[in-house]
XYZ file of N, CA and C in Angstrom:
609
model
N 120.855 114.516 104.919
C 119.632 113.754 105.221
C 118.373 114.485 104.749
N 118.470 115.795 104.513
C 117.312 116.583 104.075
C 117.320 116.837 102.572
N 118.293 116.241 101.871
C 118.358 116.425 100.425
C 117.456 115.412 99.718
N 117.093 115.741 98.500
C 116.438 114.767 97.632
C 117.511 113.810 97.140
N 117.207 112.526 97.154
C 118.178 111.505 96.775
C 118.739 111.772 95.385
N 120.056 111.631 95.256
C 120.781 111.792 93.990
C 120.724 113.225 93.454
N 120.453 114.184 94.320
C 120.406 115.582 93.889
C 121.726 116.260 94.257
N 122.281 117.004 93.325
C 123.562 117.686 93.549
C 123.374 119.186 93.345
N 124.104 119.963 94.127
C 123.974 121.422 94.072
C 125.304 122.049 93.678
N 125.212 123.115 92.921
C 126.391 123.872 92.518
C 126.250 125.311 92.981
N 127.370 125.953 93.188
C 127.362 127.359 93.578
C 126.642 128.171 92.499
N 125.721 129.002 92.932
C 124.969 129.829 91.986
C 123.603 129.261 91.628
N 123.332 127.994 92.000
C 122.008 127.403 91.748
C 120.942 128.145 92.550
N 119.778 128.335 91.946
C 118.624 128.881 92.660
C 117.704 127.727 93.029
N 117.457 127.556 94.314
C 116.672 126.420 94.796
C 115.600 126.885 95.765
N 114.460 126.211 95.718
C 113.451 126.401 96.754
C 113.748 125.399 97.861
N 113.677 125.855 99.101
C 113.900 124.978 100.242
C 112.882 125.306 101.325
N 112.672 124.366 102.206
C 111.825 124.570 103.373
C 112.720 124.884 104.572
N 112.447 125.986 105.243
C 113.158 126.288 106.487
C 112.519 125.437 107.573
N 113.169 124.337 107.878
C 112.579 123.334 108.759
C 112.685 123.738 110.233
N 113.847 124.194 110.631
C 114.014 124.631 112.017
C 115.287 125.454 112.163
N 115.410 126.125 113.289
C 116.603 126.896 113.613
C 117.205 126.313 114.889
N 118.422 125.821 114.767
C 119.117 125.269 115.930
C 120.079 126.316 116.481
N 120.009 126.533 117.761
C 120.886 127.520 118.387
C 121.947 126.789 119.201
N 123.184 126.931 118.779
C 124.294 126.281 119.456
C 125.361 127.272 119.851
N 126.511 126.744 120.246
C 127.610 127.610 120.667
C 128.154 128.437 119.515
N 128.052 127.916 118.306
C 128.556 128.640 117.139
C 127.525 129.616 116.583
N 126.413 129.748 117.289
C 125.357 130.629 116.809
C 124.251 129.829 116.147
N 123.224 130.513 115.657
C 122.084 129.801 115.062
C 122.454 129.115 113.745
N 121.918 127.904 113.556
C 122.082 127.178 112.299
C 120.711 126.945 111.687
N 120.601 127.234 110.403
C 119.334 127.035 109.692
C 119.317 125.632 109.107
N 118.292 124.858 109.460
C 118.127 123.509 108.897
C 117.158 123.615 107.725
N 117.668 123.413 106.529
C 116.876 123.523 105.302
C 116.550 122.137 104.768
N 115.384 122.000 104.149
C 114.975 120.684 103.660
C 114.362 120.766 102.267
N 114.735 119.794 101.439
C 114.040 119.563 100.166
C 113.496 118.141 100.125
N 113.910 117.314 101.082
C 113.522 115.911 101.069
C 112.342 115.575 101.955
N 111.817 116.547 102.692
C 110.735 116.264 103.636
C 109.373 116.245 102.944
N 108.422 115.633 103.606
C 107.046 115.611 103.101
C 106.437 117.011 103.140
N 106.793 117.769 104.167
C 106.230 119.116 104.301
C 106.664 120.017 103.146
N 107.853 119.774 102.591
C 108.312 120.571 101.453
C 107.353 120.440 100.270
N 106.929 119.198 99.988
C 105.975 118.973 98.890
C 104.631 119.629 99.212
N 104.211 119.535 100.478
C 102.962 120.181 100.895
C 103.004 121.676 100.624
N 104.126 122.326 100.982
C 104.270 123.772 100.786
C 104.299 124.141 99.305
N 104.910 123.278 98.486
C 104.930 123.537 97.042
C 103.518 123.513 96.467
N 102.706 122.548 96.910
C 101.316 122.495 96.439
C 100.526 123.702 96.935
N 100.827 124.175 98.131
C 100.126 125.356 98.644
C 100.371 126.572 97.755
N 101.549 126.643 97.142
C 101.855 127.750 96.230
C 101.114 127.624 94.905
N 100.798 126.380 94.524
C 100.182 126.140 93.213
C 98.665 125.999 93.278
N 98.113 125.680 94.452
C 96.678 125.391 94.582
C 96.035 126.410 95.528
N 95.513 127.503 94.986
C 94.905 128.534 95.836
C 93.678 128.035 96.598
N 93.054 126.968 96.094
C 91.876 126.414 96.769
C 92.211 125.841 98.153
N 93.496 125.580 98.395
C 93.904 125.116 99.731
C 93.701 126.218 100.765
N 94.046 127.431 100.390
C 93.907 128.556 101.320
C 92.444 128.886 101.571
N 91.617 128.734 100.541
C 90.194 129.040 100.693
C 89.444 127.937 101.435
N 90.076 126.746 101.544
C 89.434 125.636 102.243
C 88.568 124.758 101.373
N 88.548 125.032 100.064
C 87.739 124.217 99.152
C 88.288 122.795 99.045
N 89.603 122.661 99.182
C 90.248 121.348 99.187
C 91.242 121.302 100.340
N 91.607 120.103 100.753
C 92.595 119.968 101.817
C 93.442 118.719 101.601
N 94.629 118.742 102.172
C 95.527 117.590 102.141
C 95.315 116.808 103.429
N 94.888 115.559 103.284
C 94.600 114.724 104.451
C 95.793 113.883 104.882
N 96.691 113.632 103.958
C 97.846 112.814 104.293
C 98.872 112.851 103.178
N 100.134 112.626 103.537
C 101.194 112.586 102.529
C 102.288 111.638 103.013
N 102.808 110.846 102.102
C 103.914 109.935 102.393
C 104.902 110.049 101.234
N 106.182 110.097 101.586
C 107.170 110.394 100.545
C 108.467 109.651 100.754
N 109.044 109.191 99.641
C 110.436 108.773 99.589
C 111.086 109.706 98.581
N 111.782 110.708 99.095
C 112.288 111.798 98.263
C 113.139 111.290 97.107
N 112.824 111.782 95.919
C 113.547 111.385 94.722
C 112.992 110.146 94.058
N 112.016 109.497 94.706
C 111.446 108.270 94.164
C 109.936 108.388 93.929
N 109.171 108.585 95.009
C 107.720 108.627 94.858
C 107.078 109.342 96.042
N 105.999 110.054 95.737
C 105.179 110.710 96.760
C 103.731 110.330 96.522
N 103.032 110.002 97.595
C 101.594 109.774 97.525
C 100.932 110.818 98.426
N 99.931 111.495 97.884
C 99.258 112.544 98.622
C 97.752 112.310 98.564
N 97.099 112.319 99.725
C 95.657 112.088 99.819
C 94.959 113.431 99.968
N 94.017 113.703 99.069
C 93.332 115.003 99.061
C 91.830 114.800 99.219
N 91.156 115.865 99.654
C 89.732 115.759 99.977
C 89.053 117.107 99.776
N 87.772 117.056 99.442
C 86.965 118.273 99.365
C 85.567 117.982 99.905
N 85.102 118.870 100.765
C 83.739 118.753 101.294
C 82.783 119.664 100.531
N 83.303 120.353 99.513
C 82.486 121.262 98.710
C 81.871 120.496 97.551
N 80.539 120.485 97.438
C 79.886 119.758 96.338
C 80.372 120.241 94.977
N 80.629 119.297 94.106
C 81.025 119.638 92.742
C 82.510 119.892 92.551
N 83.287 119.884 93.616
C 84.732 120.116 93.510
C 85.453 118.776 93.434
N 86.228 118.587 92.370
C 87.029 117.375 92.196
C 88.396 117.635 92.818
N 88.694 117.038 93.981
C 89.954 117.356 94.654
C 91.187 116.945 93.854
N 91.135 115.776 93.210
C 92.291 115.332 92.431
C 92.517 116.266 91.247
N 91.445 116.603 90.536
C 91.549 117.512 89.397
C 92.062 118.884 89.805
N 91.674 119.329 90.992
C 92.122 120.629 91.494
C 93.628 120.638 91.697
N 94.173 119.545 92.220
C 95.615 119.474 92.459
C 96.403 119.234 91.176
N 95.811 118.480 90.258
C 96.493 118.217 88.991
C 96.543 119.486 88.150
N 95.417 120.233 88.114
C 95.350 121.460 87.327
C 95.058 121.175 85.867
N 94.650 122.214 85.167
C 94.356 122.069 83.742
C 95.580 121.613 82.971
N 95.417 120.528 82.222
C 96.516 119.921 81.451
C 97.698 119.548 82.348
N 97.426 119.339 83.650
C 98.477 118.904 84.565
C 99.448 119.995 84.980
N 99.066 121.264 84.811
C 99.998 122.371 85.055
C 100.437 122.464 86.517
N 99.517 122.216 87.453
C 99.857 122.385 88.865
C 100.799 121.297 89.364
N 100.461 120.062 89.090
C 101.334 118.970 89.533
C 102.658 119.011 88.778
N 102.629 119.475 87.532
C 103.851 119.589 86.746
C 104.796 120.618 87.354
N 104.243 121.718 87.865
C 105.073 122.756 88.488
C 105.793 122.208 89.721
N 105.094 121.368 90.487
C 105.723 120.751 91.667
C 106.801 119.767 91.231
N 106.509 118.960 90.228
C 107.485 117.979 89.744
C 108.719 118.662 89.158
N 108.535 119.805 88.517
C 109.676 120.542 87.979
C 110.620 120.975 89.088
N 110.073 121.221 90.269
C 110.885 121.664 91.399
C 111.599 120.494 92.086
N 110.900 119.375 92.249
C 111.496 118.253 92.992
C 112.212 117.262 92.073
N 111.990 117.384 90.762
C 112.671 116.504 89.818
C 111.713 115.546 89.137
N 111.903 115.369 87.850
C 111.015 114.526 87.055
C 111.071 113.062 87.478
N 112.169 112.659 88.124
C 112.320 111.247 88.488
C 111.401 110.858 89.632
N 110.871 111.834 90.368
C 109.985 111.530 91.493
C 108.532 111.540 91.031
N 107.879 110.409 91.140
C 106.485 110.289 90.727
C 105.566 110.804 91.842
N 104.470 111.425 91.451
C 103.495 111.916 92.420
C 102.145 111.264 92.138
N 101.636 110.503 93.103
C 100.308 109.902 93.001
C 99.353 110.730 93.861
N 98.312 111.270 93.241
C 97.306 112.044 93.973
C 96.050 111.196 94.066
N 95.643 110.866 95.284
C 94.496 109.975 95.495
C 93.459 110.678 96.365
N 92.227 110.203 96.283
C 91.145 110.783 97.072
C 91.135 110.156 98.459
N 91.123 110.994 99.475
C 91.009 110.496 100.835
C 89.590 109.977 101.075
N 89.470 108.898 101.834
C 88.166 108.328 102.149
C 88.169 107.843 103.599
N 87.094 108.162 104.338
C 86.981 107.697 105.726
C 86.880 106.179 105.806
N 86.386 105.562 104.730
C 86.300 104.100 104.667
C 87.698 103.560 104.361
N 88.310 102.832 105.304
C 89.683 102.360 105.078
C 89.827 101.460 103.858
N 88.788 100.707 103.518
C 88.857 99.836 102.339
C 89.032 100.672 101.074
N 88.207 101.690 100.913
C 88.287 102.542 99.724
C 89.565 103.367 99.713
N 89.985 103.789 100.904
C 91.216 104.577 101.023
C 92.424 103.753 100.595
N 92.471 102.508 101.033
C 93.578 101.622 100.676
C 93.574 101.323 99.176
N 92.381 101.121 98.609
C 92.289 100.875 97.159
C 92.897 102.034 96.376
N 92.589 103.250 96.810
C 93.136 104.425 96.130
C 94.635 104.559 96.354
N 95.072 104.269 97.579
C 96.478 104.458 97.927
C 97.396 103.501 97.188
N 96.894 102.318 96.851
C 97.738 101.317 96.197
C 97.815 101.550 94.685
N 97.084 102.551 94.172
C 97.154 102.868 92.749
C 98.610 103.169 92.370
N 98.995 102.902 91.125
C 98.149 102.660 89.952
C 97.675 101.214 89.775
N 97.917 100.346 90.744
C 97.450 98.966 90.615
C 95.934 98.893 90.813
N 95.303 97.972 90.098
C 93.871 97.746 90.250
C 93.643 96.669 91.317
N 92.789 96.979 92.268
C 92.577 96.102 93.416
C 91.264 95.337 93.265
N 91.298 94.040 93.526
C 90.086 93.213 93.483
C 89.306 93.364 94.787
N 90.030 93.262 95.916
C 89.348 93.318 97.218
C 90.346 93.669 98.319
N 89.848 94.332 99.350
C 90.661 94.628 100.523
C 89.984 94.011 101.738
N 90.728 93.202 102.484
C 90.210 92.594 103.714
C 90.933 93.199 104.906
N 90.194 93.942 105.729
C 90.768 94.509 106.944
C 90.848 93.415 108.003
N 92.027 93.206 108.556
C 92.211 92.164 109.558
C 91.617 92.599 110.899
N 91.007 91.671 111.580
C 90.419 91.976 112.880
C 91.517 92.030 113.943
N 91.284 92.838 114.973
C 92.264 92.968 116.049
C 92.749 94.392 116.186
N 93.605 94.608 117.162
C 94.110 95.946 117.438
C 95.117 96.415 116.393
N 95.866 95.464 115.816
C 96.882 95.823 114.836
C 96.222 96.251 113.524
N 96.644 97.408 113.025
C 96.069 97.919 111.767
C 96.774 97.233 110.601
N 96.128 96.192 110.113
C 96.702 95.390 109.032
C 95.605 95.050 108.027
N 95.947 95.000 106.765
C 94.958 94.690 105.732
C 95.585 93.825 104.645
N 94.764 92.929 104.098
C 95.181 92.088 102.984
C 94.621 92.703 101.702
N 95.497 92.973 100.751
C 95.096 93.579 99.481
C 95.198 92.521 98.391
N 94.065 92.174 97.806
C 94.025 91.129 96.781
C 94.018 91.753 95.392
N 94.963 91.329 94.562
C 95.062 91.827 93.196
C 95.226 90.650 92.258
N 94.913 90.860 90.987
C 95.143 89.821 89.997
C 96.642 89.722 89.710
N 97.062 88.577 89.188
C 98.490 88.296 89.038
C 99.221 89.354 88.226
N 98.579 89.874 87.180
C 99.267 90.853 86.342
C 99.385 92.224 87.010
N 98.730 92.396 88.171
C 98.802 93.664 88.900
C 99.732 93.592 90.107
N 100.251 92.397 90.399
C 101.051 92.219 91.618
C 102.296 93.091 91.628
N 103.057 93.076 90.543
C 104.305 93.841 90.511
C 104.034 95.334 90.581
N 102.909 95.772 90.017
C 102.553 97.197 90.076
C 102.178 97.585 91.497
N 101.404 96.715 92.163
C 100.974 96.991 93.530
C 102.158 97.053 94.488
N 103.117 96.164 94.306
C 104.288 96.134 95.185
C 105.247 97.264 94.844
N 105.470 97.482 93.559
C 106.391 98.523 93.120
C 107.838 98.061 93.184
N 108.708 98.843 92.563
C 110.120 98.488 92.526
C 110.707 98.502 93.936
N 111.242 97.360 94.343
C 111.821 97.264 95.681
C 110.798 97.421 96.795
N 109.510 97.166 96.481
C 108.453 97.289 97.491
C 108.043 98.718 97.766
N 108.457 99.621 96.893
C 108.243 101.045 97.126
C 106.770 101.444 97.170
N 105.972 100.976 96.216
C 104.578 101.406 96.131
C 103.775 100.987 97.361
N 103.891 99.726 97.745
C 103.123 99.241 98.899
C 103.655 99.849 100.193
N 104.948 100.110 100.250
C 105.547 100.701 101.449
C 105.021 102.121 101.691
N 104.956 102.919 100.628
C 104.477 104.295 100.775
C 102.977 104.311 101.019
N 102.236 103.396 100.364
C 100.793 103.297 100.589
C 100.494 102.927 102.039
N 101.329 102.076 102.631
C 101.161 101.698 104.030
C 101.337 102.908 104.940
N 102.346 103.699 104.665
C 102.588 104.895 105.477
C 101.470 105.907 105.320
N 100.936 106.023 104.109
C 99.869 106.990 103.857
C 98.597 106.614 104.602
N 98.232 105.347 104.561
C 96.966 104.899 105.143
C 97.074 104.546 106.621
N 98.290 104.259 107.080
C 98.459 103.838 108.467
C 98.193 102.362 108.682
N 98.040 101.611 107.586
C 97.805 100.167 107.662
C 99.001 99.410 107.103
N 99.363 98.315 107.771
C 100.360 97.409 107.222
C 99.667 96.605 106.127
N 100.142 96.717 104.898
C 99.448 96.124 103.754
C 100.191 94.890 103.245
N 99.456 93.787 103.108
C 99.996 92.547 102.549
C 99.357 92.321 101.176
N 100.187 92.248 100.152
C 99.693 92.040 98.790
C 99.604 90.546 98.494
N 98.421 90.100 98.065
C 98.239 88.704 97.675
C 97.516 88.665 96.326
N 97.744 87.588 95.590
C 97.148 87.485 94.257
C 95.946 86.544 94.265
N 95.039 86.800 93.341
C 93.890 85.928 93.116
C 93.867 85.565 91.638
N 93.270 84.440 91.343
C 93.164 84.009 89.957
C 92.224 84.930 89.196
N 92.617 85.244 87.981
C 91.781 86.081 87.136
C 90.544 85.308 86.721
N 89.401 85.933 86.914
C 88.152 85.257 86.562
C 88.019 85.165 85.047
N 87.668 83.965 84.599
C 87.459 83.782 83.158
C 86.106 84.358 82.769
N 86.076 85.109 81.675
C 84.786 85.670 81.256
C 83.798 84.577 80.884
N 82.564 84.790 81.247
C 81.528 83.807 80.913
C 81.308 83.795 79.411
N 81.145 82.592 78.825
C 80.944 82.529 77.371
C 79.656 83.235 76.971
N 79.764 84.060 75.950
C 78.596 84.812 75.488
C 77.757 83.958 74.541
N 76.498 83.987 74.766
C 75.600 83.258 73.869
C 75.501 84.030 72.556
N 75.492 83.273 71.462
C 75.337 83.988 70.197
C 73.877 84.380 70.010
N 73.612 85.220 69.067
C 72.273 85.805 68.900
C 71.236 84.751 68.525
N 71.680 83.677 67.814
C 70.734 82.634 67.430
C 70.222 81.892 68.654
N 71.153 81.584 69.602
C 70.741 80.909 70.835
C 69.770 81.770 71.622
N 70.036 83.059 71.656
C 69.169 83.972 72.399
C 67.765 84.025 71.784
N 67.712 84.047 70.447
C 66.402 84.082 69.781
C 65.643 82.786 70.005
N 66.343 81.642 69.936
C 65.700 80.356 70.167
C 65.127 80.267 71.569
N 65.924 80.761 72.542
C 65.472 80.738 73.940
C 64.223 81.596 74.102
N 64.202 82.742 73.434
C 63.070 83.655 73.551
C 61.823 83.021 72.911
N 62.011 82.330 71.775
C 60.870 81.678 71.102
C 60.324 80.561 71.959
N 61.231 79.749 72.571
C 60.783 78.643 73.422
C 60.010 79.133 74.632
N 60.509 80.233 75.240
C 59.814 80.810 76.410
C 58.440 81.323 76.017
N 58.346 81.923 74.833
C 57.061 82.456 74.370
C 56.074 81.328 74.106
N 56.613 80.200 73.555
C 55.749 79.066 73.251
C 55.183 78.431 74.522
N 55.952 78.461 75.581
C 55.485 77.896 76.838
C 54.385 78.758 77.439
């Protein structure tokens, strides 16, 4: 249950693991090791991002389906510090180091944490582009996420994975709905614009 999905181990493999807990039973202590937990990814980033220790950036939330996708919300209160860029690293070196450990098949989305739930949800549902987020009134934390038709499958993700992890990250139950794509307004050609300007001047 603590393994990364579809991951196999052989004798002699060198692996990083999280020591999750120590269970003491009649047979003596048992070490519970994890590679599939959210905290494992957090610890890997702590090794790659020294700014976490200094407090320049922080992890506000993380949601993970091991072996498939991880979404991590990051934040910085230091002016001029780009939290996403800090975690990605130059040429993607930092996030690449984490992906090398957990496997290339697991995607990592790094989004900016925001106290405004609307903006937070917009970021969490990435890589889909969001038209609007409507927070539902009432005690239940639920929101309607409106996207254009060509973004629906991206917002939902394979097997509902993207919206499911975004819901866990934000703490809101997210409903994806589509809106019609707005047709661009016809552009006036330059002759029409000049005629309009001449007529206005004549008046």
